[in-house]
mmCIF file of C-alpha atoms and ligand atoms in Angstrom:
data_model
loop_
_atom_site.group_PDB
_atom_site.id
_atom_site.type_symbol
_atom_site.label_atom_id
_atom_site.label_comp_id
_atom_site.label_asym_id
_atom_site.label_seq_id
_atom_site.Cartn_x
_atom_site.Cartn_y
_atom_site.Cartn_z
ATOM 1 C CA MET A 1 -12.369 178.085 -107.438
ATOM 2 C CA PRO A 2 -9.672 175.688 -106.218
ATOM 3 C CA LEU A 3 -9.078 172.647 -108.387
ATOM 4 C CA SER A 4 -9.452 170.349 -105.403
ATOM 5 C CA MET A 5 -13.155 171.051 -105.230
ATOM 6 C CA PRO A 6 -15.225 167.899 -105.011
ATOM 7 C CA SER A 7 -17.245 167.213 -108.099
ATOM 8 C CA VAL A 8 -20.914 168.005 -107.804
ATOM 9 C CA SER A 9 -23.418 165.575 -109.231
ATOM 10 C CA SER A 10 -25.810 167.146 -111.702
ATOM 11 C CA ASP A 11 -28.934 167.009 -109.523
ATOM 12 C CA ILE A 12 -27.274 168.857 -106.649
ATOM 13 C CA PRO A 13 -26.854 172.623 -107.027
ATOM 14 C CA ASP A 14 -23.308 173.952 -106.734
ATOM 15 C CA LEU A 15 -23.564 175.376 -103.237
ATOM 16 C CA ILE A 16 -19.806 175.225 -102.718
ATOM 17 C CA ALA A 17 -19.232 177.766 -105.486
ATOM 18 C CA VAL A 18 -21.690 180.126 -103.794
ATOM 19 C CA LEU A 19 -19.930 179.724 -100.443
ATOM 20 C CA HIS A 20 -16.594 180.516 -102.089
ATOM 21 C CA ASP A 21 -18.199 183.587 -103.678
ATOM 22 C CA VAL A 22 -19.580 184.904 -100.410
ATOM 23 C CA LEU A 23 -16.539 183.978 -98.308
ATOM 24 C CA PRO A 24 -13.629 184.457 -100.743
ATOM 25 C CA ASP A 25 -10.884 185.031 -98.162
ATOM 26 C CA ALA A 26 -12.115 182.746 -95.413
ATOM 27 C CA LYS A 27 -9.413 180.266 -94.474
ATOM 28 C CA ALA A 28 -10.447 176.623 -94.342
ATOM 29 C CA PRO A 29 -11.724 175.219 -92.126
ATOM 30 C CA VAL A 30 -14.326 177.991 -91.860
ATOM 31 C CA PRO A 31 -16.057 177.448 -88.511
ATOM 32 C CA LEU A 32 -19.831 177.631 -88.191
ATOM 33 C CA HIS A 33 -19.613 180.456 -85.680
ATOM 34 C CA GLU A 34 -16.279 181.823 -84.551
ATOM 35 C CA PRO A 35 -16.260 184.401 -81.750
ATOM 36 C CA VAL A 36 -14.667 187.812 -82.376
ATOM 37 C CA PHE A 37 -12.430 189.273 -79.657
ATOM 38 C CA ALA A 38 -11.617 192.678 -81.104
ATOM 39 C CA GLY A 39 -12.379 194.922 -78.143
ATOM 40 C CA ASN A 40 -11.435 195.199 -74.488
ATOM 41 C CA GLU A 41 -11.475 191.438 -73.772
ATOM 42 C CA LYS A 42 -7.825 191.222 -72.702
ATOM 43 C CA GLU A 43 -7.878 194.480 -70.776
ATOM 44 C CA TYR A 44 -10.946 193.555 -68.718
ATOM 45 C CA THR A 45 -9.955 189.952 -67.997
ATOM 46 C CA VAL A 46 -6.442 190.991 -66.933
ATOM 47 C CA ASP A 47 -7.954 193.744 -64.786
ATOM 48 C CA CYS A 48 -10.273 191.149 -63.248
ATOM 49 C CA ILE A 49 -7.291 188.945 -62.362
ATOM 50 C CA ASP A 50 -5.439 191.947 -60.940
ATOM 51 C CA THR A 51 -8.344 192.709 -58.598
ATOM 52 C CA GLY A 52 -8.234 189.150 -57.288
ATOM 53 C CA TRP A 53 -12.029 188.868 -57.659
ATOM 54 C CA VAL A 54 -12.271 186.220 -60.375
ATOM 55 C CA SER A 55 -14.975 184.049 -58.875
ATOM 56 C CA SER A 56 -18.563 184.369 -57.754
ATOM 57 C CA VAL A 57 -18.592 188.027 -56.716
ATOM 58 C CA GLY A 58 -17.142 191.108 -58.343
ATOM 59 C CA SER A 59 -17.946 194.297 -60.136
ATOM 60 C CA TYR A 60 -17.910 192.805 -63.647
ATOM 61 C CA VAL A 61 -20.877 190.577 -62.824
ATOM 62 C CA ASN A 62 -22.895 193.597 -61.727
ATOM 63 C CA ALA A 63 -21.852 195.641 -64.770
ATOM 64 C CA PHE A 64 -22.610 192.711 -67.072
ATOM 65 C CA GLU A 65 -26.074 192.216 -65.572
ATOM 66 C CA GLU A 66 -26.892 195.914 -65.884
ATOM 67 C CA LYS A 67 -25.783 196.084 -69.496
ATOM 68 C CA VAL A 68 -27.650 192.924 -70.505
ATOM 69 C CA ALA A 69 -30.835 194.213 -68.851
ATOM 70 C CA GLU A 70 -30.516 197.504 -70.714
ATOM 71 C CA LEU A 71 -29.776 195.836 -74.071
ATOM 72 C CA SER A 72 -32.733 193.490 -73.602
ATOM 73 C CA GLY A 73 -35.180 196.156 -72.494
ATOM 74 C CA VAL A 74 -35.985 194.573 -69.125
ATOM 75 C CA ASN A 75 -35.682 195.766 -65.543
ATOM 76 C CA TYR A 76 -33.624 192.903 -64.133
ATOM 77 C CA ALA A 77 -30.916 190.514 -65.316
ATOM 78 C CA VAL A 78 -29.357 187.814 -63.149
ATOM 79 C CA ALA A 79 -26.219 186.158 -64.507
ATOM 80 C CA ALA A 80 -25.824 182.377 -64.373
ATOM 81 C CA VAL A 81 -23.194 179.772 -65.275
ATOM 82 C CA ASN A 82 -24.813 178.913 -68.594
ATOM 83 C CA GLY A 83 -27.998 179.283 -70.604
ATOM 84 C CA THR A 84 -29.317 175.858 -69.638
ATOM 85 C CA ALA A 85 -29.059 176.680 -65.923
ATOM 86 C CA ALA A 86 -30.687 180.065 -66.580
ATOM 87 C CA LEU A 87 -33.598 178.392 -68.390
ATOM 88 C CA PHE A 88 -33.993 175.786 -65.637
ATOM 89 C CA ILE A 89 -34.227 178.541 -63.001
ATOM 90 C CA ALA A 90 -36.574 180.559 -65.242
ATOM 91 C CA LEU A 91 -38.937 177.566 -65.421
ATOM 92 C CA LYS A 92 -38.870 177.160 -61.636
ATOM 93 C CA LEU A 93 -39.612 180.866 -61.200
ATOM 94 C CA ALA A 94 -42.585 180.516 -63.539
ATOM 95 C CA GLY A 95 -43.937 177.857 -61.193
ATOM 96 C CA VAL A 96 -43.080 174.633 -63.022
ATOM 97 C CA GLU A 97 -43.257 171.750 -60.568
ATOM 98 C CA PRO A 98 -42.525 168.012 -60.625
ATOM 99 C CA GLY A 99 -45.197 166.187 -62.621
ATOM 100 C CA ASP A 100 -46.153 169.186 -64.767
ATOM 101 C CA GLU A 101 -45.981 169.375 -68.557
ATOM 102 C CA VAL A 102 -44.210 172.223 -70.346
ATOM 103 C CA LEU A 103 -44.943 173.096 -73.974
ATOM 104 C CA ILE A 104 -41.746 173.439 -76.018
ATOM 105 C CA PRO A 105 -40.992 173.217 -79.732
ATOM 106 C CA THR A 106 -39.605 169.907 -80.959
ATOM 107 C CA LEU A 107 -37.323 171.934 -83.249
ATOM 108 C CA THR A 108 -34.844 173.323 -80.724
ATOM 109 C CA PHE A 109 -31.491 172.654 -79.091
ATOM 110 C CA VAL A 110 -31.638 169.860 -76.503
ATOM 111 C CA ALA A 111 -31.078 172.324 -73.624
ATOM 112 C CA THR A 112 -34.701 173.491 -73.865
ATOM 113 C CA ALA A 113 -35.993 169.980 -73.201
ATOM 114 C CA ASN A 114 -33.310 169.222 -70.623
ATOM 115 C CA ALA A 115 -34.196 172.305 -68.561
ATOM 116 C CA VAL A 116 -37.773 170.994 -68.372
ATOM 117 C CA ALA A 117 -36.546 167.536 -67.384
ATOM 118 C CA TYR A 118 -34.363 169.022 -64.604
ATOM 119 C CA CYS A 119 -37.624 170.343 -63.075
ATOM 120 C CA ASP A 120 -38.903 166.723 -63.042
ATOM 121 C CA ALA A 121 -41.497 167.935 -65.532
ATOM 122 C CA THR A 122 -42.297 166.515 -68.967
ATOM 123 C CA PRO A 123 -41.640 168.329 -72.251
ATOM 124 C CA HIS A 124 -44.728 168.396 -74.452
ATOM 125 C CA PHE A 125 -43.701 168.985 -78.044
ATOM 126 C CA ILE A 126 -45.305 171.463 -80.394
ATOM 127 C CA ASP A 127 -44.917 172.173 -84.093
ATOM 128 C CA SER A 128 -43.116 174.997 -85.885
ATOM 129 C CA ALA A 129 -44.241 177.669 -88.319
ATOM 130 C CA VAL A 130 -42.512 177.892 -91.688
ATOM 131 C CA ASN A 131 -42.233 181.692 -91.513
ATOM 132 C CA THR A 132 -40.325 181.836 -88.189
ATOM 133 C CA LEU A 133 -39.076 178.240 -87.619
ATOM 134 C CA GLY A 134 -40.477 178.764 -84.099
ATOM 135 C CA VAL A 135 -43.742 177.843 -82.384
ATOM 136 C CA ASP A 136 -46.766 178.027 -84.713
ATOM 137 C CA PRO A 137 -49.357 179.909 -82.629
ATOM 138 C CA ILE A 138 -52.251 179.139 -85.008
ATOM 139 C CA LYS A 139 -51.657 175.411 -84.954
ATOM 140 C CA LEU A 140 -51.081 175.562 -81.203
ATOM 141 C CA ALA A 141 -54.409 177.366 -80.643
ATOM 142 C CA ALA A 142 -56.310 174.547 -82.341
ATOM 143 C CA TYR A 143 -54.357 171.936 -80.401
ATOM 144 C CA LEU A 144 -54.899 173.557 -76.999
ATOM 145 C CA ALA A 145 -58.622 173.909 -77.720
ATOM 146 C CA ASP A 146 -58.632 170.171 -78.285
ATOM 147 C CA ILE A 147 -56.541 168.923 -75.347
ATOM 148 C CA CYS A 148 -57.027 171.422 -72.522
ATOM 149 C CA ASP A 149 -59.434 171.020 -69.630
ATOM 150 C CA ARG A 150 -59.940 174.235 -67.639
ATOM 151 C CA SER A 151 -62.807 172.983 -65.464
ATOM 152 C CA SER A 152 -60.677 172.830 -62.301
ATOM 153 C CA GLY A 153 -59.504 176.408 -62.780
ATOM 154 C CA ARG A 154 -56.088 175.095 -63.819
ATOM 155 C CA THR A 155 -55.091 174.043 -67.312
ATOM 156 C CA LEU A 156 -54.853 170.275 -67.517
ATOM 157 C CA ASN A 157 -53.957 168.078 -70.445
ATOM 158 C CA LYS A 158 -57.121 165.960 -70.784
ATOM 159 C CA ARG A 159 -55.130 163.074 -72.213
ATOM 160 C CA THR A 160 -52.554 162.776 -69.411
ATOM 161 C CA GLY A 161 -54.311 164.510 -66.535
ATOM 162 C CA LYS A 162 -51.171 166.595 -65.974
ATOM 163 C CA ARG A 163 -51.048 170.344 -65.503
ATOM 164 C CA ILE A 164 -49.626 172.390 -68.389
ATOM 165 C CA ALA A 165 -47.407 174.772 -66.439
ATOM 166 C CA ALA A 166 -45.524 176.873 -68.997
ATOM 167 C CA ILE A 167 -44.917 177.489 -72.672
ATOM 168 C CA VAL A 168 -41.394 178.059 -73.967
ATOM 169 C CA PRO A 169 -41.066 179.830 -77.328
ATOM 170 C CA VAL A 170 -37.532 179.558 -78.778
ATOM 171 C CA HIS A 171 -36.352 182.196 -81.245
ATOM 172 C CA ILE A 172 -34.584 179.790 -83.568
ATOM 173 C CA PHE A 173 -31.286 181.063 -85.051
ATOM 174 C CA GLY A 174 -32.344 184.507 -83.750
ATOM 175 C CA HIS A 175 -35.685 184.708 -85.610
ATOM 176 C CA PRO A 176 -38.424 185.915 -83.247
ATOM 177 C CA VAL A 177 -41.494 183.754 -82.746
ATOM 178 C CA ASP A 178 -44.821 185.469 -83.525
ATOM 179 C CA MET A 179 -45.317 186.409 -79.880
ATOM 180 C CA ASP A 180 -48.604 188.378 -79.883
ATOM 181 C CA PRO A 181 -50.873 185.420 -80.719
ATOM 182 C CA LEU A 182 -48.755 183.229 -78.453
ATOM 183 C CA CYS A 183 -49.144 185.638 -75.526
ATOM 184 C CA ALA A 184 -52.893 185.733 -76.209
ATOM 185 C CA LEU A 185 -52.972 181.937 -75.800
ATOM 186 C CA SER A 186 -50.873 182.258 -72.651
ATOM 187 C CA ALA A 187 -53.469 184.637 -71.192
ATOM 188 C CA GLN A 188 -56.435 182.577 -72.361
ATOM 189 C CA TYR A 189 -55.138 179.369 -70.783
ATOM 190 C CA ASP A 190 -53.257 180.990 -67.909
ATOM 191 C CA ILE A 191 -49.993 179.342 -68.972
ATOM 192 C CA PRO A 192 -46.955 181.596 -68.335
ATOM 193 C CA VAL A 193 -44.498 182.289 -71.164
ATOM 194 C CA VAL A 194 -40.868 181.457 -70.432
ATOM 195 C CA GLU A 195 -38.806 182.733 -73.344
ATOM 196 C CA ASP A 196 -35.812 180.718 -74.468
ATOM 197 C CA ALA A 197 -33.987 183.701 -75.942
ATOM 198 C CA ALA A 198 -30.627 181.892 -75.868
ATOM 199 C CA GLU A 199 -30.015 182.559 -79.566
ATOM 200 C CA SER A 200 -31.646 185.948 -79.920
ATOM 201 C CA LEU A 201 -29.786 188.686 -78.026
ATOM 202 C CA GLY A 202 -30.337 191.782 -80.171
ATOM 203 C CA SER A 203 -33.363 190.433 -82.071
ATOM 204 C CA ILE A 204 -36.520 192.544 -82.126
ATOM 205 C CA TYR A 205 -40.200 191.595 -82.361
ATOM 206 C CA LYS A 206 -42.527 194.452 -83.385
ATOM 207 C CA GLY A 207 -40.217 196.979 -81.752
ATOM 208 C CA ARG A 208 -39.767 194.932 -78.569
ATOM 209 C CA LYS A 209 -36.567 193.096 -77.710
ATOM 210 C CA ALA A 210 -36.270 189.334 -77.579
ATOM 211 C CA GLY A 211 -35.970 188.352 -73.934
ATOM 212 C CA SER A 212 -38.465 190.999 -72.807
ATOM 213 C CA LEU A 213 -41.561 189.246 -74.136
ATOM 214 C CA GLY A 214 -42.284 186.630 -71.485
ATOM 215 C CA LEU A 215 -42.773 186.487 -67.729
ATOM 216 C CA VAL A 216 -39.151 185.413 -67.463
ATOM 217 C CA SER A 217 -36.507 184.640 -70.088
ATOM 218 C CA ALA A 218 -33.145 182.962 -70.499
ATOM 219 C CA LEU A 219 -30.145 184.051 -72.566
ATOM 220 C CA SER A 220 -26.992 182.071 -73.368
ATOM 221 C CA PHE A 221 -23.446 183.389 -73.651
ATOM 222 C CA ASN A 222 -21.875 180.125 -74.744
ATOM 223 C CA GLY A 223 -18.828 180.274 -77.015
ATOM 224 C CA ASN A 224 -20.880 179.944 -80.200
ATOM 225 C CA LYS A 225 -23.549 182.537 -79.383
ATOM 226 C CA ILE A 226 -23.568 186.097 -80.761
ATOM 227 C CA VAL A 227 -21.850 187.382 -77.595
ATOM 228 C CA THR A 228 -19.840 185.053 -75.375
ATOM 229 C CA THR A 229 -18.577 184.911 -71.802
ATOM 230 C CA GLY A 230 -16.819 181.607 -72.533
ATOM 231 C CA GLY A 231 -19.794 179.962 -70.883
ATOM 232 C CA GLY A 232 -22.636 181.830 -69.298
ATOM 233 C CA GLY A 233 -26.309 182.666 -69.164
ATOM 234 C CA VAL A 234 -28.707 185.300 -67.895
ATOM 235 C CA ILE A 235 -32.210 185.217 -66.422
ATOM 236 C CA LEU A 236 -34.301 188.227 -67.489
ATOM 237 C CA THR A 237 -37.508 189.552 -65.980
ATOM 238 C CA ASN A 238 -39.416 192.754 -65.310
ATOM 239 C CA ASP A 239 -40.730 191.355 -62.035
ATOM 240 C CA LYS A 240 -38.642 192.452 -59.054
ATOM 241 C CA ASN A 241 -39.810 189.604 -56.873
ATOM 242 C CA LEU A 242 -38.797 187.036 -59.500
ATOM 243 C CA ALA A 243 -35.421 188.736 -59.933
ATOM 244 C CA VAL A 244 -34.742 188.547 -56.205
ATOM 245 C CA ARG A 245 -35.685 184.869 -56.193
ATOM 246 C CA ALA A 246 -33.511 184.241 -59.275
ATOM 247 C CA LYS A 247 -30.489 185.708 -57.520
ATOM 248 C CA HIS A 248 -31.263 183.780 -54.327
ATOM 249 C CA LEU A 249 -31.724 180.420 -56.079
ATOM 250 C CA THR A 250 -28.573 180.803 -58.206
ATOM 251 C CA THR A 251 -26.419 181.689 -55.179
ATOM 252 C CA THR A 252 -27.078 178.642 -52.949
ATOM 253 C CA ALA A 253 -30.129 180.311 -51.333
ATOM 254 C CA LYS A 254 -27.822 181.927 -48.800
ATOM 255 C CA GLN A 255 -29.411 184.482 -46.544
ATOM 256 C CA PRO A 256 -27.503 187.753 -46.681
ATOM 257 C CA HIS A 257 -25.267 188.105 -43.617
ATOM 258 C CA ALA A 258 -21.767 189.423 -42.973
ATOM 259 C CA TRP A 259 -20.398 186.081 -41.780
ATOM 260 C CA ALA A 260 -23.100 183.535 -41.018
ATOM 261 C CA PHE A 261 -23.885 180.746 -43.479
ATOM 262 C CA ASN A 262 -27.609 180.118 -43.463
ATOM 263 C CA HIS A 263 -29.569 178.761 -46.400
ATOM 264 C CA ASP A 264 -33.357 178.667 -46.439
ATOM 265 C CA GLN A 265 -34.005 176.184 -49.269
ATOM 266 C CA VAL A 266 -32.154 173.913 -51.688
ATOM 267 C CA GLY A 267 -30.295 176.441 -53.814
ATOM 268 C CA TYR A 268 -27.896 176.123 -56.725
ATOM 269 C CA ASN A 269 -24.317 177.215 -57.272
ATOM 270 C CA PHE A 270 -25.129 178.788 -60.623
ATOM 271 C CA ARG A 271 -23.508 182.205 -60.261
ATOM 272 C CA LEU A 272 -21.494 183.428 -63.256
ATOM 273 C CA PRO A 273 -17.805 183.875 -62.306
ATOM 274 C CA ASN A 274 -16.574 187.459 -62.408
ATOM 275 C CA ILE A 275 -13.827 186.609 -64.907
ATOM 276 C CA ASN A 276 -16.419 185.354 -67.389
ATOM 277 C CA ALA A 277 -18.426 188.516 -66.840
ATOM 278 C CA ALA A 278 -15.302 190.588 -67.591
ATOM 279 C CA LEU A 279 -15.077 188.908 -70.980
ATOM 280 C CA GLY A 280 -18.807 189.481 -71.437
ATOM 281 C CA CYS A 281 -18.577 193.214 -70.687
ATOM 282 C CA ALA A 282 -15.995 193.601 -73.460
ATOM 283 C CA GLN A 283 -18.133 191.538 -75.843
ATOM 284 C CA LEU A 284 -21.313 193.523 -75.173
ATOM 285 C CA GLU A 285 -19.529 196.723 -76.186
ATOM 286 C CA GLN A 286 -19.250 195.204 -79.672
ATOM 287 C CA LEU A 287 -22.809 193.914 -79.987
ATOM 288 C CA ASP A 288 -23.956 196.676 -82.330
ATOM 289 C CA GLY A 289 -21.058 195.965 -84.656
ATOM 290 C CA PHE A 290 -21.712 192.210 -84.541
ATOM 291 C CA LEU A 291 -25.376 192.802 -85.399
ATOM 292 C CA LYS A 292 -24.484 195.028 -88.348
ATOM 293 C CA SER A 293 -21.972 192.546 -89.632
ATOM 294 C CA LYS A 294 -24.356 189.613 -89.292
ATOM 295 C CA ARG A 295 -27.172 191.408 -91.101
ATOM 296 C CA ALA A 296 -24.793 192.289 -93.908
ATOM 297 C CA LEU A 297 -23.631 188.659 -94.160
ATOM 298 C CA ALA A 298 -27.248 187.471 -94.259
ATOM 299 C CA ARG A 299 -27.930 189.872 -97.147
ATOM 300 C CA ALA A 300 -24.816 188.667 -98.966
ATOM 301 C CA TYR A 301 -25.989 185.049 -98.678
ATOM 302 C CA GLU A 302 -29.450 186.075 -99.834
ATOM 303 C CA GLU A 303 -28.075 187.774 -102.938
ATOM 304 C CA ALA A 304 -25.652 184.961 -103.702
ATOM 305 C CA PHE A 305 -28.283 182.207 -103.512
ATOM 306 C CA ARG A 306 -30.920 184.227 -105.375
ATOM 307 C CA GLY A 307 -31.959 182.431 -108.518
ATOM 308 C CA MET A 308 -30.900 179.033 -107.239
ATOM 309 C CA ASN A 309 -34.178 177.153 -107.554
ATOM 310 C CA SER A 310 -33.644 174.353 -105.132
ATOM 311 C CA VAL A 311 -32.373 176.410 -102.196
ATOM 312 C CA THR A 312 -33.945 179.253 -100.193
ATOM 313 C CA VAL A 313 -32.085 181.458 -97.754
ATOM 314 C CA PHE A 314 -34.145 181.772 -94.585
ATOM 315 C CA LYS A 315 -35.180 185.389 -93.987
ATOM 316 C CA GLU A 316 -36.715 187.325 -91.118
ATOM 317 C CA THR A 317 -40.480 188.006 -91.271
ATOM 318 C CA ASP A 318 -42.020 191.456 -91.708
ATOM 319 C CA PHE A 319 -42.773 191.698 -88.003
ATOM 320 C CA ALA A 320 -39.265 190.877 -86.843
ATOM 321 C CA ARG A 321 -35.694 192.006 -86.986
ATOM 322 C CA SER A 322 -33.446 188.995 -86.519
ATOM 323 C CA ASN A 323 -29.933 189.069 -85.070
ATOM 324 C CA TYR A 324 -29.127 186.455 -87.760
ATOM 325 C CA TRP A 325 -27.166 184.457 -85.190
ATOM 326 C CA LEU A 326 -26.963 181.506 -87.590
ATOM 327 C CA ASN A 327 -27.714 181.766 -91.272
ATOM 328 C CA ALA A 328 -29.760 178.925 -92.673
ATOM 329 C CA ILE A 329 -30.691 177.653 -96.097
ATOM 330 C CA LEU A 330 -33.688 175.448 -96.755
ATOM 331 C CA LEU A 331 -33.289 172.719 -99.333
ATOM 332 C CA ASP A 332 -36.285 172.100 -101.565
ATOM 333 C CA SER A 333 -38.015 168.810 -100.891
ATOM 334 C CA ALA A 334 -36.751 167.461 -104.213
ATOM 335 C CA ILE A 335 -33.139 167.544 -102.977
ATOM 336 C CA ALA A 336 -33.734 167.128 -99.227
ATOM 337 C CA GLY A 337 -32.659 163.501 -99.542
ATOM 338 C CA GLN A 338 -29.221 164.746 -100.646
ATOM 339 C CA ARG A 339 -28.670 166.799 -97.523
ATOM 340 C CA ASP A 340 -25.906 164.653 -96.083
ATOM 341 C CA VAL A 341 -24.119 164.420 -99.442
ATOM 342 C CA ILE A 342 -24.224 168.211 -99.622
ATOM 343 C CA LEU A 343 -22.944 168.527 -96.035
ATOM 344 C CA ALA A 344 -20.097 166.116 -96.785
ATOM 345 C CA GLN A 345 -19.132 168.219 -99.821
ATOM 346 C CA MET A 346 -19.248 171.387 -97.757
ATOM 347 C CA HIS A 347 -16.987 169.904 -95.094
ATOM 348 C CA GLU A 348 -14.582 168.583 -97.709
ATOM 349 C CA ALA A 349 -14.403 172.089 -99.156
ATOM 350 C CA GLY A 350 -13.618 173.478 -95.690
ATOM 351 C CA PHE A 351 -17.007 174.957 -94.763
ATOM 352 C CA MET A 352 -18.123 173.645 -91.371
ATOM 353 C CA CYS A 353 -21.832 173.789 -92.212
ATOM 354 C CA ARG A 354 -24.187 171.600 -90.239
ATOM 355 C CA PRO A 355 -27.714 170.263 -90.252
ATOM 356 C CA THR A 356 -30.052 171.531 -87.579
ATOM 357 C CA TRP A 357 -30.755 169.560 -84.408
ATOM 358 C CA THR A 358 -32.460 166.171 -84.400
ATOM 359 C CA PRO A 359 -36.028 166.982 -83.318
ATOM 360 C CA MET A 360 -36.548 166.420 -79.603
ATOM 361 C CA HIS A 361 -39.286 163.818 -80.092
ATOM 362 C CA ASP A 362 -36.749 161.618 -81.933
ATOM 363 C CA LEU A 363 -34.230 161.581 -79.058
ATOM 364 C CA PRO A 364 -34.313 158.379 -76.969
ATOM 365 C CA MET A 365 -35.001 160.104 -73.640
ATOM 366 C CA TYR A 366 -37.878 162.190 -75.016
ATOM 367 C CA LYS A 367 -39.444 159.878 -77.592
ATOM 368 C CA ASP A 368 -42.385 158.943 -75.359
ATOM 369 C CA CYS A 369 -43.251 162.500 -74.341
ATOM 370 C CA PRO A 370 -46.630 163.905 -75.400
ATOM 371 C CA ARG A 371 -46.701 165.824 -78.659
ATOM 372 C CA MET A 372 -49.008 167.344 -81.209
ATOM 373 C CA ASP A 373 -48.645 166.693 -84.929
ATOM 374 C CA VAL A 374 -45.084 167.892 -85.561
ATOM 375 C CA SER A 375 -44.929 167.315 -89.308
ATOM 376 C CA VAL A 376 -43.797 170.838 -90.209
ATOM 377 C CA ALA A 377 -40.881 170.782 -87.760
ATOM 378 C CA THR A 378 -39.931 167.275 -88.841
ATOM 379 C CA ASP A 379 -39.871 168.361 -92.477
ATOM 380 C CA LEU A 380 -37.880 171.524 -91.676
ATOM 381 C CA CYS A 381 -35.298 169.503 -89.752
ATOM 382 C CA CYS A 382 -34.517 167.456 -92.862
ATOM 383 C CA ARG A 383 -34.085 170.533 -95.048
ATOM 384 C CA ILE A 384 -32.155 173.073 -92.957
ATOM 385 C CA ILE A 385 -28.426 173.627 -93.367
ATOM 386 C CA ASN A 386 -26.684 176.248 -91.236
ATOM 387 C CA LEU A 387 -23.973 178.281 -92.970
ATOM 388 C CA PRO A 388 -20.839 179.876 -91.487
ATOM 389 C CA SER A 389 -22.121 182.918 -89.609
ATOM 390 C CA GLY A 390 -19.402 184.414 -87.401
ATOM 391 C CA ALA A 391 -19.526 188.205 -87.236
ATOM 392 C CA ALA A 392 -16.058 188.551 -88.790
ATOM 393 C CA LEU A 393 -17.332 187.006 -92.032
ATOM 394 C CA GLY A 394 -19.823 189.815 -92.605
ATOM 395 C CA ALA A 395 -17.440 192.743 -92.044
ATOM 396 C CA ARG A 396 -16.609 193.030 -95.756
ATOM 397 C CA TYR A 397 -20.323 193.440 -96.597
ATOM 398 C CA ILE A 398 -21.147 196.257 -94.192
ATOM 399 C CA SER A 399 -20.244 198.902 -96.767
ATOM 400 C CA THR A 400 -22.547 197.259 -99.332
ATOM 401 C CA TYR A 401 -25.498 196.282 -97.138
ATOM 402 C CA GLY A 402 -24.807 198.058 -93.848
ATOM 403 C CA ASP A 403 -27.532 200.629 -94.273
ATOM 404 C CA ALA A 404 -30.137 198.140 -95.401
ATOM 405 C CA SER A 405 -33.018 198.107 -92.948
HETATM 406 C C1 PLP B 501 -27.409 177.626 -76.536
HETATM 407 C C2 PLP B 501 -28.817 177.312 -76.224
HETATM 408 C C3 PLP B 501 -29.253 177.014 -74.918
HETATM 409 C C4 PLP B 501 -28.343 176.720 -73.777
HETATM 410 O O1 PLP B 501 -27.331 177.557 -73.532
HETATM 411 P P1 PLP B 501 -25.954 177.041 -72.883
HETATM 412 O O2 PLP B 501 -25.336 178.324 -72.477
HETATM 413 O O3 PLP B 501 -25.201 176.319 -73.957
HETATM 414 O O4 PLP B 501 -26.281 176.175 -71.720
HETATM 415 C C5 PLP B 501 -30.602 176.856 -74.688
HETATM 416 N N1 PLP B 501 -31.495 176.937 -75.679
HETATM 417 C C6 PLP B 501 -31.130 177.200 -76.943
HETATM 418 C C7 PLP B 501 -32.195 177.298 -77.983
HETATM 419 C C8 PLP B 501 -29.781 177.368 -77.266
HETATM 420 O O5 PLP B 501 -29.433 177.594 -78.537
#
């Protein structure tokens, strides 16, 4: 251990030593999630420039969409400029209209709530389960039984009189939500599922891929996600009609024609540029390797923190296989109050760890939105710390843990 290490007060466990153990060669500052460009990134992007087709049409976009659809186990993928735009369009496709409410977890990245707000709809916050960090379907069932009025044939929130138009499970840090009971609620109340699978490319729920579990889903290919296009997103669906509408809406609603410019509704310029798709094609070729590396890193963290009483490494559930996009530790309640001291120590030692997001119901623009009791999510938010998780960091552990299921 370097001598410059900050001293650790006796009631805080020595997490820095564990990080040094797991990441012995990592050069400070160790980013939270650094992308890996070890494949055909340069070749494809240079080729894209050479073709002259760098913008909104080109063969890389088509290839990227096909590959993402295949990897996600769905029939159709439509590329978009980013994950937020993809989620916004996904909500519109699911029928979300101005004045509606959309059920989303309060423990999520702000994009989930923003996409709802862009529809002129209201986010309605739900609580999380401790085993997945995502939507708690049991708690939600009791809540919906209490607040829903189905007498008009539509599902209304009795308290606000507004229609509940969609439910958005988010697979937090790549850990799949328990989807079967959630889909049962979706059927019972006739509320479509729009999956925010932004963090979970490559994750699997009971043998089915994240992104294939809702009516329509959104992926993100932002710079910090498991696979990146620089910035980008994808809309996924098995419904051909929805896929056609997704493409239409994201390409200015232009009617196909050799030269005429006619648009039949207010569309969006959300198409992913071909040059970003070129980068994405090269990245997708490495997804299997990234997944292996990330699983191995997660196991290494698990082993290293084993026996430390006040800290638990967050693990996938029995029913899921996580892509381990971001590793997370949970601080015991007894030391949760020290979280920021711990984070400051980590940063001083060169590990760019971070707390999870401020819950949505605590943000100024969403504080008055309807919500159920969100005490579990609120508690989790105070106790989660994300650890460095870039795929390169796990490479050294593939030989040790690579075959672990
Ligand atoms: C990253 C992310 C998004 C948005 O994706 P962008 O590509 O950054 O717009 C949406 N939801 C969640 C949960 C995310 O993590």
